[in-house]
Every structure is written in structure tokens, then in C-alpha cells.
PDB file of C-alpha atoms in Angstrom:
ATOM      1  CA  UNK A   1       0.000   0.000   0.000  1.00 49.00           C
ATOM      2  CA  UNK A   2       2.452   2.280   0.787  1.00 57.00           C
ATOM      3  CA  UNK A   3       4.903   2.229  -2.403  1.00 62.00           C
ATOM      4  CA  UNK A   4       1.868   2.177  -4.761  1.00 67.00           C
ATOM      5  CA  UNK A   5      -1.291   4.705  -3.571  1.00 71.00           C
ATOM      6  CA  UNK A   6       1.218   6.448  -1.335  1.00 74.00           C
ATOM      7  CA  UNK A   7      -0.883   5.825   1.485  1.00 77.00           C
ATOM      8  CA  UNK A   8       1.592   5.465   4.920  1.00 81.00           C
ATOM      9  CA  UNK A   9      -0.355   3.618   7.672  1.00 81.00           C
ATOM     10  CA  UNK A  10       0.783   1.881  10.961  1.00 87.00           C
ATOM     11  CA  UNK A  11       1.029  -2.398  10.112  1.00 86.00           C
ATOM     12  CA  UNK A  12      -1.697  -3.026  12.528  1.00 91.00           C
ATOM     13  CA  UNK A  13      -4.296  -0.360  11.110  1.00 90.00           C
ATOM     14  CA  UNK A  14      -3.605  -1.097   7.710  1.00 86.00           C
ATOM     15  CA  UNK A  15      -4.252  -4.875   8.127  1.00 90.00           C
ATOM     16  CA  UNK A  16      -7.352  -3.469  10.270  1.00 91.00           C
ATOM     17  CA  UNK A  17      -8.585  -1.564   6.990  1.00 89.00           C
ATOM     18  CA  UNK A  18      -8.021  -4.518   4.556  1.00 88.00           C
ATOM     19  CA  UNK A  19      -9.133  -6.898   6.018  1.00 90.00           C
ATOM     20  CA  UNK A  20     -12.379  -5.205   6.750  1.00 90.00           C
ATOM     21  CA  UNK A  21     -12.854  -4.177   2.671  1.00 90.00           C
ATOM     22  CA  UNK A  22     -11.930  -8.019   2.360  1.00 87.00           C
ATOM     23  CA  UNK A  23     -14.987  -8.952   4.492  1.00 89.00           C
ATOM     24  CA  UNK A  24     -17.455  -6.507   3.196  1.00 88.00           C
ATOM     25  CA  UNK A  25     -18.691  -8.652  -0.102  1.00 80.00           C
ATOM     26  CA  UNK A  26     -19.515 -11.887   2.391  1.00 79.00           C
ATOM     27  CA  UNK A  27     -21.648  -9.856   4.378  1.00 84.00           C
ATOM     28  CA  UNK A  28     -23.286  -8.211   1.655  1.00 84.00           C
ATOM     29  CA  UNK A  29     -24.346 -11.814   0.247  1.00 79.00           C
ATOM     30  CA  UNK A  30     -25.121 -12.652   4.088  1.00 82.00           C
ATOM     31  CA  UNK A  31     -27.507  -9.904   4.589  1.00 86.00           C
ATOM     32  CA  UNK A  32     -29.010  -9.315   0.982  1.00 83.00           C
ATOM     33  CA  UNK A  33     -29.312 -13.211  -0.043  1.00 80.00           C
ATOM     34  CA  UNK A  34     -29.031 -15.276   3.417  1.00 80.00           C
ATOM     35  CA  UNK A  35     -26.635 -17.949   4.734  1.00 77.00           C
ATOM     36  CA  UNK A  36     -27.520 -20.028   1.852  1.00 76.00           C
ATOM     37  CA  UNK A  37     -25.488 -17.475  -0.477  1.00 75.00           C
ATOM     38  CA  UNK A  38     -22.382 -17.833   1.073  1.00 76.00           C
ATOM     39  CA  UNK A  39     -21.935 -21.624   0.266  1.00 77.00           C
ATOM     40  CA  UNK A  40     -21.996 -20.606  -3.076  1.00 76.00           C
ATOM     41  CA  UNK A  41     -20.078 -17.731  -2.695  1.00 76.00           C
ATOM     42  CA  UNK A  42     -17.218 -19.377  -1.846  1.00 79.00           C
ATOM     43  CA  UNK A  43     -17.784 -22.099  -4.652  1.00 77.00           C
ATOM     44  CA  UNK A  44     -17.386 -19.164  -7.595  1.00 78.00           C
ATOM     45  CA  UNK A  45     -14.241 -17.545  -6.015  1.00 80.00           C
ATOM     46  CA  UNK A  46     -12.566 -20.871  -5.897  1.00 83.00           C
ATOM     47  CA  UNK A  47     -13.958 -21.376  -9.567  1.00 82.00           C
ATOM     48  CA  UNK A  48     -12.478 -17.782  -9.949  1.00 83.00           C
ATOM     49  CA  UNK A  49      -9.143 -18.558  -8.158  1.00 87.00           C
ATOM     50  CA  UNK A  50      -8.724 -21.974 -10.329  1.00 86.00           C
ATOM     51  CA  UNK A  51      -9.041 -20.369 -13.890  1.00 87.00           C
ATOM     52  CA  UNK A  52      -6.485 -17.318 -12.413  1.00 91.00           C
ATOM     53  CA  UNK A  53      -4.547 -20.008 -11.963  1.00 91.00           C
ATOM     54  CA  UNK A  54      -3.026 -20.876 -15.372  1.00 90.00           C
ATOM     55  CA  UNK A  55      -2.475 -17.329 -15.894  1.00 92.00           C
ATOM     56  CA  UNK A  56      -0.144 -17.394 -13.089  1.00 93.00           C
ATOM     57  CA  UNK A  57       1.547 -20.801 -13.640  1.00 95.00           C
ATOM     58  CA  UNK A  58       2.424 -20.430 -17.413  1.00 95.00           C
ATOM     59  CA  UNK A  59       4.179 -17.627 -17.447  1.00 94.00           C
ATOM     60  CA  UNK A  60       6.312 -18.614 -14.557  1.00 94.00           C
ATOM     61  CA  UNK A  61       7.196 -22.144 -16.034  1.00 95.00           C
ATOM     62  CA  UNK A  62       8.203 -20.068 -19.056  1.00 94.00           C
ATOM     63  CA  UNK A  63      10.178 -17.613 -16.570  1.00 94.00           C
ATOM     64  CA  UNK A  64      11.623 -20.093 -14.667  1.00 94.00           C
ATOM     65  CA  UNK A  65      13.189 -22.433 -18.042  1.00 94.00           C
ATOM     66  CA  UNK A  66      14.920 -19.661 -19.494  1.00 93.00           C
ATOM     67  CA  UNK A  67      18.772 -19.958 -18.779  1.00 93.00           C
ATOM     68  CA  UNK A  68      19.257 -16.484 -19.797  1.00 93.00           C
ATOM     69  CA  UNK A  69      17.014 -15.219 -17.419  1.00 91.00           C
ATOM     70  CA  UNK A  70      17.868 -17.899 -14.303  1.00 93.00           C
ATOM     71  CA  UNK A  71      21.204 -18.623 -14.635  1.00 92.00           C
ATOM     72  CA  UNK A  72      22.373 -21.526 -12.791  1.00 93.00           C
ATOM     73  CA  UNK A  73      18.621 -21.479 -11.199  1.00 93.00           C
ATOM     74  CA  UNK A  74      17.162 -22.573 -14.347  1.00 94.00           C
ATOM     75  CA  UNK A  75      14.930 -25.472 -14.364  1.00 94.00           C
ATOM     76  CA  UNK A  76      15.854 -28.975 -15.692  1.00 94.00           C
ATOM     77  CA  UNK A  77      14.654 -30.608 -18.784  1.00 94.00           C
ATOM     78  CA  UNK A  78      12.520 -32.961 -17.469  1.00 96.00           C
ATOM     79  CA  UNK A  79      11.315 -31.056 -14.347  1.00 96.00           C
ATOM     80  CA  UNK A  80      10.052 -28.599 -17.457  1.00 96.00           C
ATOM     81  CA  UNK A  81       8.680 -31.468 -18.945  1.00 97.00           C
ATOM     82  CA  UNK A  82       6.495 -32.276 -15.924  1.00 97.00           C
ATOM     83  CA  UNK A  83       5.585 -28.747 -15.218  1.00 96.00           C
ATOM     84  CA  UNK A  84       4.249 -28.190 -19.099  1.00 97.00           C
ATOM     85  CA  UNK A  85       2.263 -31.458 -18.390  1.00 97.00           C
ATOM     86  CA  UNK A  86       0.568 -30.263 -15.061  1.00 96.00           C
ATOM     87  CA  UNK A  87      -0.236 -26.488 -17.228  1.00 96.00           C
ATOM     88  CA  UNK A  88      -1.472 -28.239 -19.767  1.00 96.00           C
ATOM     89  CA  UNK A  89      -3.833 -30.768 -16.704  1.00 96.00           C
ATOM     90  CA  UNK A  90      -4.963 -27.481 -15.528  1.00 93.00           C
ATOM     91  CA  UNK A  91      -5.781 -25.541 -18.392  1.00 94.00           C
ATOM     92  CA  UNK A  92      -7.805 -28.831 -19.536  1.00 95.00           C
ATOM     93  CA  UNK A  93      -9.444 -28.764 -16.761  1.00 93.00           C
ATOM     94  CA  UNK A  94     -10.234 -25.127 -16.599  1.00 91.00           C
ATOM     95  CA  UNK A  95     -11.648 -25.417 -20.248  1.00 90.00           C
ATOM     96  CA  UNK A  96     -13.353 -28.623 -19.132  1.00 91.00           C
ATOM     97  CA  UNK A  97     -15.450 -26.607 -16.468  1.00 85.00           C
ATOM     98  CA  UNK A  98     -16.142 -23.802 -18.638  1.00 82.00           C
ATOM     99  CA  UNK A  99     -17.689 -25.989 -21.167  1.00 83.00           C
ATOM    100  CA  UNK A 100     -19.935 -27.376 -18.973  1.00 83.00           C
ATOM    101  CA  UNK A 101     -20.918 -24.627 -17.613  1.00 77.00           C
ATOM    102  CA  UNK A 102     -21.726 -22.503 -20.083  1.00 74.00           C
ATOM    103  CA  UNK A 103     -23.620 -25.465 -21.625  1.00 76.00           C
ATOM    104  CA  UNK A 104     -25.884 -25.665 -18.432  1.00 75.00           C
ATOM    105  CA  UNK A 105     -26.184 -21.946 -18.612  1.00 70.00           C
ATOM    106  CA  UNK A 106     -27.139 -21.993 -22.004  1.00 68.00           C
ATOM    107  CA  UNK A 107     -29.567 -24.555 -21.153  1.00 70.00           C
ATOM    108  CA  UNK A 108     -31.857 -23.319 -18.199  1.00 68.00           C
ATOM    109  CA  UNK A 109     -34.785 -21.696 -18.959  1.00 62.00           C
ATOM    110  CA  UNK A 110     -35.306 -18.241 -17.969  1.00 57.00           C
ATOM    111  CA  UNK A 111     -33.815 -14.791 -18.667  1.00 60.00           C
ATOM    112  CA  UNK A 112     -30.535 -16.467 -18.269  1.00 61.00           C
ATOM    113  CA  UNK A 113     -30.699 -18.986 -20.639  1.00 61.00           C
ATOM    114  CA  UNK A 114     -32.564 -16.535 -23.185  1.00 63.00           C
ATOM    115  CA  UNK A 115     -29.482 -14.053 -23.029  1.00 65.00           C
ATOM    116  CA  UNK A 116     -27.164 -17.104 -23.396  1.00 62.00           C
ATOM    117  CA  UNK A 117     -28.990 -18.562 -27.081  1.00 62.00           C
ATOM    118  CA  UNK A 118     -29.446 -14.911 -28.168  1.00 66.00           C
ATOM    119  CA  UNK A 119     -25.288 -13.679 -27.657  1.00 66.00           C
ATOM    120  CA  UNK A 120     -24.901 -17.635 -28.985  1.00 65.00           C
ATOM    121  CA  UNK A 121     -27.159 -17.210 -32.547  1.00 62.00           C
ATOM    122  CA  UNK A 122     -24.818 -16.512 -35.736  1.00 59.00           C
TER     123      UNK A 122
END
């Protein structure tokens, strides 16, 4: 916080203030949609978190096998190898999910599945 907004707080108030913006969405969904909500609150960010994630783990498996850039820290062939295989599980997976979502989206009934067929159409 301090290098980026130029904001200079004491450690314990700024963790006060953060973590209280952090908690302010749950109890939103608590109040405005019940305890029910939060269940599946929880189950989009983690959908959320696991397509971030092969935005995060691509480009440092590419980061990481460069000799020019790591030196001496650079990984090993087949340590690569095995890392490109688990980016490729995950993206696989991440594409698997969003197939099958959007396909159950598409087919509910409703204003939701209406909007889906329509952007869908040629």
C-alpha cells in the first residue's frame, strides 16, 4: 500500500482496513441473499481462483526455463517437462469446467438462458 497509492499507515491499522474491505462482499451476500449465499459464494471464487490459476503458472514455467534469465537457477529438462504437463492438466481442466458450464447456462430456462442462445445465434 504504501509504495503504490502512497498511502503510509501503521502495520496493525492497515491490516485493520483490509481486512475489513476483504470482508465486506460476504456480508453483503449474508444480509441481501441469506446464509444459503455464502456456500456458493465461496464455490465461484474458488472457480475464480482456479481459472487465475493458469495465468499465473504459465508464465512462470516459461520464466523459470529460461537460462538467460535464471542462470544456474534454471529449471531442468525434465522437471520442465512435468511442469508443461501439469499447465497443460490445468488448463484442460479449466476449459473442461467452462464448457460445462456454459452449456448448463445456455440450457436453463429463464432470462438467463434466453441471453445465453441470443449472444450464442450466428
Amino acid at each position: 500500500m504504501e509504495g503504490f497509492v502512497n498511502i503510509r499507515l501503521r502495520p496493525w491499522l492497515r491490516r485493520l482496513v483490509t481486512r475489513a474491505l476483504a470482508i465486506i462482499p460476504a456480508v453483503l451476500t449474508i444480509i441481501l441473499f441469506g446464509e444459503r449465499a455464502t456456500g456458493e459464494l465461496l464455490l465461484l471464487s474458488q472457480v475464480v481462483l482456479s481459472l487465475q490459476l493458469s495465468f499465473a503458472v504459465i508464465p512462470l514455467i516459461h520464466m523459470v526455463s529460461e537460462r538467460e534469465l535464471m542462470g544456474a537457477f534454471a529449471i531442468r529438462t525434465w522437471v520442465k517437462l512435468l511442469s508443461w504437463i501439469a499447465a497443460g492438466i490445468i488448463v484442460t481442466l479449466n476449459a473442461k469446467l467452462v464448457v460445462e458450464e456454459v452449456v448448463l447456462w445456455v440450457g436453463k430456462e429463464g432470462m438467463a438462458g434466453i441471453l445465453a442462445r441470443a449472444v450464442a445465434a450466428p
